[in-house]
Amino acid sequence: MALTLKEEDAADWVYRGEGAVNLVLAYAGSSPSFIGKVIRLRKAPKNGLESNGVSVRNSIALTPQERILWKNVDQLISSSDKEIVGQLYVEHVMKPLLGSNYVDVGMHILVTREFLELVEKNVTGQRPLWRVDAARVDTECDFGLLISDHSLFTHGSPRPSPCISVEIKISRLSEYNPLDLFSGSKERIQKAIKGLLITPQNNFRVFLNGSLILGGLGGVAKNTDVCIAKKFEDELKSFIEVDDGLCTENLLTLVTEALQKSGVLDKLLDVQKLDSIDIEGVIHAYYNITSEQCMVCKELSEEQAKIYASLHSASFDESLRIVKDYLIAATAKDCSLMLCFRPRNEEDSGLVYNNIYLESTKQAFDFKVYFIDLDLKRLSKVRDYYELDKKIVSRYRQKIKLDRGRNEVTGLEACNGKTVVSVELRCSKCKRKVMKLIATVAGINSIVLDPDKNTVTVVGEADPVRIIKNVRKFRKSATIVSFGSSKEEKKEHKKDVRKEEKKKEEKRDVMLPCLLDPIKIC
């Protein structure tokens, strides 16, 4: 930690964005040590809980139970520094899983209190108000994490060059289907990226030469309307050489090609799949580790408790594995992807970068891809995840109950619903597994699989929440496409059949004279 940022350095760092825990600043000065870098600074909540003058570096790194959880990662359990542990987690846990070429561990540097106080003053006006009200820069934390600015191509090139970068936040939903993003299909990936473009929220940001041109700096961006889309298209003209109105479309193609060629989504999905039993099962393994009485089992019926009994009889090491895999998967579900592109020239022929050629623009682009925000999830978060899951399930059931009540008022059959689940059915083994998992849910009248559409239709009184949770034990990416009354569908189906028969009759009336009189065909 030879480098130290002092009060006089604060003016060279500009606001780039923030999350719940960290503030991100980009370097805009001329020091060779910091050109092409960003720094992550810890935030402190404005809830009256102060650190009482105790440096964050002196706080406990891992709890005794966490040391047992990560006992196979010597570097983690040997560190006494909370922040260093986070960096070691990225280096020794996430980097091997996601690939060394796609993970930037970064380095810690010292920062003075005066630097942090001045940074806080300088950036307050650029932060979203709700972020300002919630947290401030933690002036008790005496260092920050310095990493490369992956929105830029700054090193390894003999020339300055324009570049454009796209940041995709993995965790939240918008107008895109996550199944499309992780499908491996070029068309479906592009459809997902287009959905993100239309509703960026906090999931999608685009930078041109390091400056934001689409999305929110530290908050949720509004939907992309006609004016925003036009301005964005105009910004891209300096980067993508194509006819007016086609720049955005070509950028989407560029991002899709990079995601496919790099294979990073496959790597990410493999890590997310480490969560094989969902939080409803993991919570029981958690109580095994903490040696506490399982509070969840008290809330379950006798039949439900039997389902999870095997988890409580599992070995201690097996419980450790389940919880550790879940927390690693949680990191993979809450990270971001940064893709950066620049036009490729003959001067760059000796540089080793992945590249893409766009036939539509006759341009070649270098690109790089990095995972960012690979934060360590603490053991105590397992309870929080479970409580959040309970709230989501409760709200969803309330919605279904309300929908059923409306159906009864309108005369529809509420007791015999139809749930359509979107799930990848890759082979006969997949089909059997999904059928078996769904069949354990009470109240099912019929199950119909459609491998061509990758859907399963379940008819009966079965709880849709229970159906989707069972399917996700096999396919984490499964989602509920729709829920409704099967009786209403039958009515619609009969109408459709009658319409189709009428069309056939009309078609036959038109075609029959031609068949009887070939001269009319001419």
Short mmCIF file of C-alpha atoms in Angstrom, two decimals:
data_model
loop_
_atom_site.label_atom_id
_atom_site.label_comp_id
_atom_site.label_asym_id
_atom_site.label_seq_id
_atom_site.Cartn_x
_atom_site.Cartn_y
_atom_site.Cartn_z
CA MET A 1 0.00 0.00 0.00
CA ALA A 2 2.72 2.49 -0.97
CA LEU A 3 0.23 4.77 -2.75
CA THR A 4 -1.71 7.22 -0.61
CA LEU A 5 -4.46 9.62 -1.69
CA LYS A 6 -4.44 12.95 0.17
CA GLU A 7 -6.66 16.01 0.34
CA GLU A 8 -5.00 17.65 -2.70
CA ASP A 9 -5.82 14.57 -4.82
CA ALA A 10 -9.61 14.72 -4.28
CA ALA A 11 -10.28 17.08 -7.20
CA ASP A 12 -8.90 14.51 -9.67
CA TRP A 13 -11.54 11.90 -8.82
CA VAL A 14 -15.02 12.18 -10.35
CA TYR A 15 -18.26 10.39 -9.53
CA ARG A 16 -18.88 7.28 -11.62
CA GLY A 17 -21.67 5.51 -9.70
CA GLU A 18 -22.50 3.56 -6.56
CA GLY A 19 -24.22 0.55 -5.11
CA ALA A 20 -25.58 -0.24 -1.68
CA VAL A 21 -22.12 -0.64 -0.12
CA ASN A 22 -19.55 1.22 -2.24
CA LEU A 23 -19.06 4.54 -4.02
CA VAL A 24 -17.12 4.40 -7.30
CA LEU A 25 -14.91 7.28 -8.51
CA ALA A 26 -13.00 7.51 -11.81
CA TYR A 27 -9.63 9.20 -12.17
CA ALA A 28 -9.53 12.36 -14.32
CA GLY A 29 -6.04 13.61 -13.49
CA SER A 30 -2.61 13.17 -15.07
CA SER A 31 -0.71 10.92 -12.65
CA PRO A 32 0.59 7.77 -14.46
CA SER A 33 -0.16 5.74 -11.30
CA PHE A 34 -3.90 6.38 -11.60
CA ILE A 35 -4.67 6.92 -15.29
CA GLY A 36 -7.20 4.33 -16.40
CA LYS A 37 -8.24 3.49 -12.82
CA VAL A 38 -11.33 3.71 -10.63
CA ILE A 39 -11.49 3.50 -6.87
CA ARG A 40 -14.18 1.91 -4.72
CA LEU A 41 -14.77 3.64 -1.38
CA ARG A 42 -16.77 2.17 1.46
CA LYS A 43 -20.04 3.89 2.42
CA ALA A 44 -21.48 4.27 5.92
CA PRO A 45 -25.26 4.24 6.54
CA LYS A 46 -26.90 7.40 7.89
CA ASN A 47 -28.89 5.58 10.53
CA GLY A 48 -27.22 6.92 13.64
CA LEU A 49 -24.84 3.97 13.92
CA GLU A 50 -21.33 5.44 13.89
CA SER A 51 -18.07 3.56 14.00
CA ASN A 52 -17.05 5.42 17.18
CA GLY A 53 -13.70 6.38 15.71
CA VAL A 54 -12.62 2.77 15.21
CA SER A 55 -10.98 2.12 11.85
CA VAL A 56 -12.75 -0.43 9.66
CA ARG A 57 -9.39 -2.14 9.21
CA ASN A 58 -9.44 -3.10 12.90
CA SER A 59 -12.86 -4.74 12.71
CA ILE A 60 -13.21 -8.51 12.68
CA ALA A 61 -12.56 -10.15 9.32
CA LEU A 62 -14.48 -13.42 9.68
CA THR A 63 -16.61 -14.74 12.51
CA PRO A 64 -15.61 -18.08 14.09
CA GLN A 65 -18.38 -19.81 12.14
CA GLU A 66 -17.24 -18.18 8.87
CA ARG A 67 -13.69 -19.40 9.52
CA ILE A 68 -15.08 -22.92 9.68
CA LEU A 69 -17.16 -22.30 6.54
CA TRP A 70 -14.11 -21.18 4.53
CA LYS A 71 -11.63 -23.53 6.18
CA ASN A 72 -10.45 -24.87 2.81
CA VAL A 73 -9.36 -21.39 1.66
CA ASP A 74 -6.27 -20.77 3.78
CA GLN A 75 -5.75 -17.22 2.51
CA LEU A 76 -9.18 -16.15 3.79
CA ILE A 77 -8.99 -17.57 7.29
CA SER A 78 -5.44 -16.32 7.85
CA SER A 79 -6.38 -12.68 7.26
CA SER A 80 -7.48 -10.48 10.17
CA ASP A 81 -8.56 -7.57 7.96
CA LYS A 82 -12.22 -7.33 6.95
CA GLU A 83 -11.60 -5.48 3.69
CA ILE A 84 -8.58 -7.56 2.68
CA VAL A 85 -10.74 -10.67 3.16
CA GLY A 86 -13.12 -9.33 0.50
CA GLN A 87 -10.27 -8.95 -1.97
CA LEU A 88 -8.86 -12.40 -1.10
CA TYR A 89 -12.31 -13.90 -1.66
CA VAL A 90 -12.38 -12.50 -5.20
CA GLU A 91 -8.85 -13.75 -5.89
CA HIS A 92 -9.03 -17.24 -4.40
CA VAL A 93 -12.72 -18.16 -4.75
CA MET A 94 -14.41 -16.26 -7.57
CA LYS A 95 -11.45 -15.82 -9.93
CA PRO A 96 -10.77 -19.59 -10.32
CA LEU A 97 -14.49 -20.21 -10.91
CA LEU A 98 -15.11 -17.41 -13.44
CA GLY A 99 -11.73 -17.36 -15.16
CA SER A 100 -8.58 -15.35 -14.49
CA ASN A 101 -8.99 -13.44 -17.77
CA TYR A 102 -12.34 -12.03 -16.66
CA VAL A 103 -11.75 -11.03 -13.03
CA ASP A 104 -9.79 -7.99 -11.81
CA VAL A 105 -8.78 -8.40 -8.17
CA GLY A 106 -7.43 -4.85 -7.81
CA MET A 107 -5.24 -3.49 -5.01
CA HIS A 108 -5.83 -1.55 -1.81
CA ILE A 109 -4.37 1.93 -1.36
CA LEU A 110 -4.34 4.24 1.65
CA VAL A 111 -6.63 7.28 1.75
CA THR A 112 -6.56 10.06 4.31
CA ARG A 113 -9.61 11.28 6.20
CA GLU A 114 -9.20 14.70 4.56
CA PHE A 115 -9.33 13.10 1.09
CA LEU A 116 -12.55 11.27 1.96
CA GLU A 117 -14.22 14.34 3.48
CA LEU A 118 -13.45 16.43 0.39
CA VAL A 119 -14.63 13.66 -1.95
CA GLU A 120 -17.89 13.51 0.02
CA LYS A 121 -18.36 17.25 -0.48
CA ASN A 122 -17.45 17.17 -4.19
CA VAL A 123 -19.76 14.33 -5.27
CA THR A 124 -22.85 14.94 -3.13
CA GLY A 125 -24.52 17.04 -5.84
CA GLN A 126 -24.05 14.27 -8.44
CA ARG A 127 -25.48 11.44 -6.32
CA PRO A 128 -29.20 10.53 -6.37
CA LEU A 129 -30.97 12.14 -3.42
CA TRP A 130 -32.17 8.84 -2.04
CA ARG A 131 -28.58 7.57 -2.05
CA VAL A 132 -27.40 10.71 -0.25
CA ASP A 133 -30.12 10.32 2.38
CA ALA A 134 -29.24 6.66 2.92
CA ALA A 135 -25.44 6.74 3.19
CA ARG A 136 -22.28 8.85 3.08
CA VAL A 137 -18.61 8.18 2.38
CA ASP A 138 -17.18 6.27 5.34
CA THR A 139 -14.48 8.66 6.58
CA GLU A 140 -13.34 6.10 9.18
CA CYS A 141 -12.21 3.65 6.49
CA ASP A 142 -8.58 4.47 5.71
CA PHE A 143 -8.24 2.79 2.31
CA GLY A 144 -10.00 2.10 -0.97
CA LEU A 145 -9.86 -0.58 -3.65
CA LEU A 146 -8.07 0.55 -6.83
CA ILE A 147 -8.99 -1.36 -10.01
CA SER A 148 -8.73 -0.81 -13.75
CA ASP A 149 -11.44 1.28 -15.39
CA HIS A 150 -13.01 -1.37 -17.57
CA SER A 151 -15.05 1.24 -19.44
CA LEU A 152 -11.82 2.26 -21.20
CA PHE A 153 -9.01 0.85 -23.35
CA THR A 154 -6.08 2.72 -21.83
CA HIS A 155 -3.09 0.40 -21.71
CA GLY A 156 -1.27 -1.74 -24.26
CA SER A 157 -2.06 0.50 -27.24
CA PRO A 158 0.33 2.87 -29.08
CA ARG A 159 -2.54 5.26 -29.80
CA PRO A 160 -5.50 6.83 -27.99
CA SER A 161 -8.73 5.42 -29.38
CA PRO A 162 -12.45 5.92 -28.88
CA CYS A 163 -14.16 3.17 -26.92
CA ILE A 164 -17.64 2.27 -25.84
CA SER A 165 -18.54 0.07 -22.90
CA VAL A 166 -21.70 -1.62 -21.65
CA GLU A 167 -22.38 -2.57 -18.04
CA ILE A 168 -24.98 -5.25 -17.39
CA LYS A 169 -26.22 -5.88 -13.86
CA ILE A 170 -27.15 -9.54 -13.57
CA SER A 171 -29.46 -9.59 -10.56
CA ARG A 172 -32.55 -7.53 -11.36
CA LEU A 173 -35.37 -8.10 -13.83
CA SER A 174 -36.72 -5.57 -16.29
CA GLU A 175 -38.24 -6.04 -19.74
CA TYR A 176 -35.84 -8.86 -20.56
CA ASN A 177 -36.17 -12.58 -19.94
CA PRO A 178 -33.12 -13.98 -18.10
CA LEU A 179 -33.72 -17.26 -19.92
CA ASP A 180 -32.97 -15.40 -23.15
CA LEU A 181 -29.76 -13.88 -21.79
CA PHE A 182 -28.39 -17.26 -20.71
CA SER A 183 -29.86 -19.30 -23.58
CA GLY A 184 -26.73 -19.47 -25.76
CA SER A 185 -28.87 -18.46 -28.75
CA LYS A 186 -27.65 -15.36 -30.59
CA GLU A 187 -31.21 -14.25 -31.37
CA ARG A 188 -32.44 -14.68 -27.79
CA ILE A 189 -29.39 -12.98 -26.26
CA GLN A 190 -29.92 -9.99 -28.56
CA LYS A 191 -33.59 -9.93 -27.56
CA ALA A 192 -32.54 -9.80 -23.89
CA ILE A 193 -30.06 -6.97 -24.51
CA LYS A 194 -32.76 -5.04 -26.36
CA GLY A 195 -35.08 -5.50 -23.38
CA LEU A 196 -32.37 -4.09 -21.10
CA LEU A 197 -31.90 -1.14 -23.44
CA ILE A 198 -35.61 -0.29 -23.35
CA THR A 199 -35.85 -0.47 -19.54
CA PRO A 200 -32.32 0.15 -18.18
CA GLN A 201 -33.40 0.63 -14.53
CA ASN A 202 -30.20 -0.10 -12.58
CA ASN A 203 -29.30 -2.98 -14.89
CA PHE A 204 -27.88 -1.42 -18.04
CA ARG A 205 -25.46 1.45 -18.58
CA VAL A 206 -23.47 2.55 -21.63
CA PHE A 207 -20.30 4.69 -21.56
CA LEU A 208 -18.58 6.48 -24.45
CA ASN A 209 -14.90 7.19 -23.69
CA GLY A 210 -15.70 6.74 -20.00
CA SER A 211 -18.67 9.16 -19.96
CA LEU A 212 -22.18 7.85 -19.32
CA ILE A 213 -24.51 8.15 -22.33
CA LEU A 214 -27.33 5.79 -21.25
CA GLY A 215 -28.58 4.68 -17.83
CA GLY A 216 -28.36 6.10 -14.32
CA LEU A 217 -25.18 7.15 -12.51
CA GLY A 218 -26.14 5.94 -9.07
CA GLY A 219 -29.83 5.26 -9.27
CA VAL A 220 -32.55 3.78 -11.44
CA ALA A 221 -32.78 5.18 -14.98
CA LYS A 222 -36.17 5.84 -16.55
CA ASN A 223 -37.37 3.87 -19.55
CA THR A 224 -35.82 4.65 -22.91
CA ASP A 225 -38.37 6.82 -24.72
CA VAL A 226 -38.13 8.25 -28.25
CA CYS A 227 -36.09 11.30 -27.17
CA ILE A 228 -33.60 9.25 -25.15
CA ALA A 229 -33.29 6.72 -27.97
CA LYS A 230 -32.61 9.49 -30.51
CA LYS A 231 -29.95 11.12 -28.33
CA PHE A 232 -28.32 7.74 -27.72
CA GLU A 233 -28.31 6.97 -31.45
CA ASP A 234 -26.62 10.30 -32.14
CA GLU A 235 -23.92 9.62 -29.52
CA LEU A 236 -23.07 6.31 -31.19
CA LYS A 237 -22.44 7.90 -34.60
CA SER A 238 -18.85 8.76 -33.67
CA PHE A 239 -18.16 5.10 -32.90
CA ILE A 240 -20.21 2.94 -35.26
CA GLU A 241 -19.90 3.78 -38.96
CA VAL A 242 -23.31 2.97 -40.38
CA ASP A 243 -26.33 4.72 -41.86
CA ASP A 244 -28.36 6.96 -39.58
CA GLY A 245 -30.79 5.04 -37.38
CA LEU A 246 -28.82 1.79 -37.34
CA CYS A 247 -26.12 2.54 -34.75
CA THR A 248 -28.08 1.23 -31.76
CA GLU A 249 -29.04 -1.96 -33.58
CA ASN A 250 -25.39 -2.61 -34.44
CA LEU A 251 -24.30 -1.98 -30.86
CA LEU A 252 -26.75 -4.65 -29.71
CA THR A 253 -25.25 -7.03 -32.26
CA LEU A 254 -21.76 -6.17 -31.03
CA VAL A 255 -22.68 -6.92 -27.39
CA THR A 256 -24.40 -10.16 -28.36
CA GLU A 257 -21.40 -11.35 -30.38
CA ALA A 258 -19.02 -10.52 -27.50
CA LEU A 259 -21.13 -12.40 -24.95
CA GLN A 260 -21.27 -15.44 -27.19
CA LYS A 261 -17.63 -15.42 -28.25
CA SER A 262 -16.26 -14.91 -24.73
CA GLY A 263 -18.43 -17.62 -23.15
CA VAL A 264 -18.70 -15.58 -19.93
CA LEU A 265 -22.43 -16.21 -19.49
CA ASP A 266 -21.85 -19.97 -19.49
CA LYS A 267 -19.21 -19.54 -16.79
CA LEU A 268 -21.51 -17.32 -14.76
CA LEU A 269 -24.44 -19.70 -15.07
CA ASP A 270 -22.31 -22.64 -13.90
CA VAL A 271 -21.43 -20.72 -10.73
CA GLN A 272 -25.06 -19.66 -10.16
CA LYS A 273 -26.07 -23.33 -10.39
CA LEU A 274 -24.03 -24.09 -7.26
CA ASP A 275 -27.23 -23.11 -5.46
CA SER A 276 -28.91 -26.44 -6.12
CA ILE A 277 -31.60 -26.58 -3.40
CA ASP A 278 -32.72 -22.94 -3.08
CA ILE A 279 -32.86 -20.89 0.11
CA GLU A 280 -35.78 -22.94 1.47
CA GLY A 281 -33.39 -25.87 1.81
CA VAL A 282 -30.20 -23.90 2.55
CA ILE A 283 -31.71 -22.32 5.67
CA HIS A 284 -31.87 -25.75 7.33
CA ALA A 285 -28.18 -26.40 6.58
CA TYR A 286 -27.46 -22.95 8.02
CA TYR A 287 -29.02 -23.89 11.36
CA ASN A 288 -26.94 -27.08 11.37
CA ILE A 289 -23.79 -24.95 11.14
CA THR A 290 -24.80 -22.43 13.80
CA SER A 291 -25.94 -25.24 16.15
CA GLU A 292 -29.18 -23.36 16.78
CA GLN A 293 -32.64 -24.82 16.92
CA CYS A 294 -34.15 -24.54 13.45
CA MET A 295 -36.74 -21.78 13.64
CA VAL A 296 -38.02 -22.59 10.15
CA CYS A 297 -39.12 -26.13 10.99
CA LYS A 298 -41.36 -24.69 13.70
CA GLU A 299 -43.31 -22.82 11.04
CA LEU A 300 -43.76 -25.85 8.75
CA SER A 301 -46.52 -28.41 8.74
CA GLU A 302 -45.62 -32.00 9.59
CA GLU A 303 -45.73 -32.93 5.88
CA GLN A 304 -43.49 -30.00 4.90
CA ALA A 305 -41.02 -30.74 7.70
CA LYS A 306 -40.55 -34.29 6.37
CA ILE A 307 -39.27 -32.86 3.07
CA TYR A 308 -36.37 -31.12 4.84
CA ALA A 309 -35.70 -33.76 7.50
CA SER A 310 -32.85 -35.23 5.45
CA LEU A 311 -31.04 -31.88 5.53
CA HIS A 312 -30.98 -31.91 9.31
CA SER A 313 -29.57 -35.43 9.31
CA ALA A 314 -26.80 -34.45 6.84
CA SER A 315 -23.20 -34.39 8.06
CA PHE A 316 -21.68 -31.15 9.28
CA ASP A 317 -19.31 -31.02 6.29
CA GLU A 318 -22.24 -31.50 3.90
CA SER A 319 -24.08 -28.61 5.57
CA LEU A 320 -20.95 -26.47 5.19
CA ARG A 321 -20.78 -27.32 1.48
CA ILE A 322 -24.45 -26.46 0.90
CA VAL A 323 -24.20 -23.07 2.59
CA LYS A 324 -20.84 -22.18 1.05
CA ASP A 325 -22.06 -23.04 -2.46
CA TYR A 326 -25.18 -20.98 -1.88
CA LEU A 327 -23.18 -17.90 -0.84
CA ILE A 328 -20.84 -18.24 -3.83
CA ALA A 329 -23.88 -18.52 -6.12
CA ALA A 330 -25.36 -15.43 -4.42
CA THR A 331 -22.23 -13.48 -5.41
CA ALA A 332 -22.62 -14.67 -9.01
CA LYS A 333 -26.26 -13.57 -9.04
CA ASP A 334 -25.45 -10.09 -7.77
CA CYS A 335 -22.43 -9.15 -9.88
CA SER A 336 -22.11 -7.05 -13.04
CA LEU A 337 -20.54 -7.61 -16.44
CA MET A 338 -18.50 -4.88 -18.11
CA LEU A 339 -17.88 -5.15 -21.87
CA CYS A 340 -15.60 -2.64 -23.57
CA PHE A 341 -15.11 -2.18 -27.33
CA ARG A 342 -12.85 -0.09 -29.57
CA PRO A 343 -12.42 0.02 -33.37
CA ARG A 344 -9.44 -2.08 -34.45
CA ASN A 345 -6.75 -0.51 -36.67
CA GLU A 346 -3.70 -1.97 -38.40
CA GLU A 347 -1.56 -0.44 -35.63
CA ASP A 348 -3.21 -2.85 -33.19
CA SER A 349 -2.40 -6.02 -35.14
CA GLY A 350 0.30 -7.04 -32.65
CA LEU A 351 -1.96 -6.66 -29.59
CA VAL A 352 -3.67 -9.68 -28.11
CA TYR A 353 -7.37 -8.92 -27.70
CA ASN A 354 -10.55 -10.75 -28.63
CA ASN A 355 -12.05 -9.16 -31.71
CA ILE A 356 -15.29 -9.09 -33.66
CA TYR A 357 -15.97 -8.15 -37.27
CA LEU A 358 -19.33 -6.51 -38.03
CA GLU A 359 -20.25 -7.26 -41.61
CA SER A 360 -22.97 -4.59 -41.57
CA THR A 361 -20.49 -1.78 -40.80
CA LYS A 362 -17.32 -3.32 -42.29
CA GLN A 363 -15.60 -2.61 -38.95
CA ALA A 364 -13.45 -4.77 -36.70
CA PHE A 365 -13.56 -4.21 -32.92
CA ASP A 366 -11.31 -5.29 -30.07
CA PHE A 367 -13.22 -6.16 -26.94
CA LYS A 368 -12.63 -7.17 -23.34
CA VAL A 369 -15.05 -8.54 -20.76
CA TYR A 370 -14.77 -8.37 -16.96
CA PHE A 371 -16.91 -9.36 -13.99
CA ILE A 372 -17.17 -6.64 -11.35
CA ASP A 373 -18.83 -6.34 -7.90
CA LEU A 374 -17.91 -9.88 -6.82
CA ASP A 375 -18.49 -9.16 -3.15
CA LEU A 376 -18.24 -11.72 -0.37
CA LYS A 377 -21.66 -12.58 1.08
CA ARG A 378 -21.54 -12.98 4.85
CA LEU A 379 -22.94 -16.04 6.60
CA SER A 380 -25.50 -13.92 8.46
CA LYS A 381 -27.04 -12.97 5.08
CA VAL A 382 -28.59 -16.44 4.81
CA ARG A 383 -31.32 -15.47 7.27
CA ASP A 384 -31.94 -12.23 5.39
CA TYR A 385 -32.25 -14.11 2.09
CA TYR A 386 -34.74 -16.51 3.66
CA GLU A 387 -36.88 -13.69 5.09
CA LEU A 388 -36.86 -11.94 1.72
CA ASP A 389 -37.91 -15.17 0.02
CA LYS A 390 -40.80 -15.53 2.47
CA LYS A 391 -42.00 -12.01 1.67
CA ILE A 392 -41.86 -12.65 -2.07
CA VAL A 393 -43.78 -15.92 -1.72
CA SER A 394 -46.35 -14.27 0.55
CA ARG A 395 -46.95 -11.39 -1.87
CA TYR A 396 -47.25 -13.77 -4.79
CA ARG A 397 -49.79 -15.94 -2.98
CA GLN A 398 -51.80 -12.85 -2.07
CA LYS A 399 -51.88 -11.89 -5.75
CA ILE A 400 -53.04 -15.37 -6.76
CA LYS A 401 -55.73 -15.31 -4.06
CA LEU A 402 -56.91 -11.91 -5.29
CA ASP A 403 -56.96 -13.12 -8.90
CA ARG A 404 -58.98 -16.19 -7.91
CA GLY A 405 -61.44 -13.99 -6.04
CA ARG A 406 -61.91 -11.84 -9.14
CA ASN A 407 -62.47 -14.96 -11.21
CA GLU A 408 -65.22 -16.09 -8.86
CA VAL A 409 -66.95 -12.69 -9.16
CA THR A 410 -66.79 -12.90 -12.97
CA GLY A 411 -68.11 -16.46 -12.97
CA LEU A 412 -64.85 -18.16 -13.90
CA GLU A 413 -63.75 -21.43 -12.33
CA ALA A 414 -61.18 -20.47 -9.69
CA CYS A 415 -60.48 -23.89 -8.26
CA ASN A 416 -59.03 -25.34 -11.42
CA GLY A 417 -56.16 -23.08 -12.45
CA LYS A 418 -53.53 -23.38 -15.14
CA THR A 419 -49.89 -22.58 -14.44
CA VAL A 420 -47.45 -22.28 -17.34
CA VAL A 421 -43.76 -22.58 -16.42
CA SER A 422 -40.88 -21.69 -18.74
CA VAL A 423 -38.03 -24.21 -18.25
CA GLU A 424 -35.32 -25.59 -20.52
CA LEU A 425 -36.11 -29.20 -21.54
CA ARG A 426 -32.91 -30.31 -23.22
CA CYS A 427 -33.32 -34.07 -23.20
CA SER A 428 -35.58 -36.94 -22.15
CA LYS A 429 -33.82 -37.10 -18.78
CA CYS A 430 -34.64 -33.41 -18.22
CA LYS A 431 -38.30 -34.04 -19.02
CA ARG A 432 -38.54 -36.96 -16.60
CA LYS A 433 -36.83 -34.95 -13.84
CA VAL A 434 -39.16 -31.96 -14.26
CA MET A 435 -42.24 -34.20 -14.37
CA LYS A 436 -41.12 -36.00 -11.22
CA LEU A 437 -40.54 -32.76 -9.31
CA ILE A 438 -43.89 -31.25 -10.31
CA ALA A 439 -45.80 -34.46 -9.61
CA THR A 440 -44.93 -34.22 -5.89
CA VAL A 441 -47.08 -31.08 -5.57
CA ALA A 442 -50.59 -31.75 -4.29
CA GLY A 443 -53.67 -30.83 -6.32
CA ILE A 444 -52.45 -31.52 -9.86
CA ASN A 445 -54.89 -32.82 -12.50
CA SER A 446 -52.57 -32.85 -15.51
CA ILE A 447 -49.03 -31.98 -16.61
CA VAL A 448 -48.20 -31.25 -20.25
CA LEU A 449 -44.63 -30.69 -21.48
CA ASP A 450 -43.88 -28.79 -24.68
CA PRO A 451 -40.14 -29.26 -25.46
CA ASP A 452 -40.39 -27.08 -28.59
CA LYS A 453 -41.48 -24.07 -26.53
CA ASN A 454 -39.61 -25.12 -23.36
CA THR A 455 -42.79 -24.87 -21.28
CA VAL A 456 -44.71 -27.04 -18.83
CA THR A 457 -48.44 -26.52 -18.36
CA VAL A 458 -49.92 -27.67 -15.04
CA VAL A 459 -53.70 -27.80 -14.52
CA GLY A 460 -55.32 -28.23 -11.11
CA GLU A 461 -55.55 -26.67 -7.66
CA ALA A 462 -51.78 -26.89 -7.11
CA ASP A 463 -50.01 -23.87 -5.63
CA PRO A 464 -48.02 -22.13 -8.43
CA VAL A 465 -45.40 -21.04 -5.88
CA ARG A 466 -44.79 -24.65 -4.87
CA ILE A 467 -44.64 -25.70 -8.53
CA ILE A 468 -41.97 -23.14 -9.48
CA LYS A 469 -39.90 -23.83 -6.36
CA ASN A 470 -39.85 -27.54 -7.13
CA VAL A 471 -38.84 -26.95 -10.77
CA ARG A 472 -36.06 -24.57 -9.66
CA LYS A 473 -34.48 -27.38 -7.68
CA PHE A 474 -33.52 -28.70 -11.12
CA ARG A 475 -33.47 -25.52 -13.25
CA LYS A 476 -32.70 -22.32 -11.32
CA SER A 477 -33.65 -20.18 -14.31
CA ALA A 478 -37.24 -21.49 -14.49
CA THR A 479 -39.97 -18.83 -14.39
CA ILE A 480 -43.78 -18.68 -14.26
CA VAL A 481 -45.03 -17.44 -17.61
CA SER A 482 -48.70 -17.21 -16.68
CA PHE A 483 -51.35 -18.28 -14.20
CA GLY A 484 -55.06 -18.33 -14.89
CA SER A 485 -58.28 -20.29 -15.08
CA SER A 486 -58.32 -23.40 -17.23
CA LYS A 487 -62.07 -22.96 -17.74
CA GLU A 488 -61.55 -19.58 -19.36
CA GLU A 489 -58.91 -21.12 -21.60
CA LYS A 490 -61.38 -23.80 -22.71
CA LYS A 491 -63.90 -21.10 -23.61
CA GLU A 492 -61.26 -19.28 -25.62
CA HIS A 493 -60.18 -22.53 -27.21
CA LYS A 494 -63.75 -23.31 -28.31
CA LYS A 495 -64.04 -19.82 -29.77
CA ASP A 496 -60.76 -20.29 -31.61
CA VAL A 497 -61.89 -23.68 -32.94
CA ARG A 498 -65.17 -22.21 -34.19
CA LYS A 499 -63.30 -19.33 -35.84
CA GLU A 500 -60.88 -21.76 -37.46
CA GLU A 501 -63.73 -23.95 -38.75
CA LYS A 502 -65.47 -20.86 -40.15
CA LYS A 503 -62.26 -19.81 -41.92
CA LYS A 504 -61.94 -23.28 -43.41
CA GLU A 505 -65.52 -23.12 -44.64
CA GLU A 506 -64.86 -19.72 -46.24
CA LYS A 507 -61.63 -20.95 -47.75
CA ARG A 508 -63.37 -24.04 -49.13
CA ASP A 509 -66.12 -21.90 -50.66
CA VAL A 510 -63.47 -19.81 -52.42
CA MET A 511 -61.26 -22.67 -53.56
CA LEU A 512 -63.92 -25.15 -54.66
CA PRO A 513 -64.87 -23.41 -57.96
CA CYS A 514 -61.20 -23.28 -58.92
CA LEU A 515 -60.88 -27.01 -58.37
CA LEU A 516 -63.99 -27.67 -60.41
CA ASP A 517 -63.07 -25.28 -63.21
CA PRO A 518 -59.30 -25.37 -63.99
CA ILE A 519 -59.68 -22.60 -66.57
CA LYS A 520 -60.21 -20.09 -63.73
CA ILE A 521 -56.77 -20.88 -62.34
CA CYS A 522 -55.24 -19.24 -65.41
#
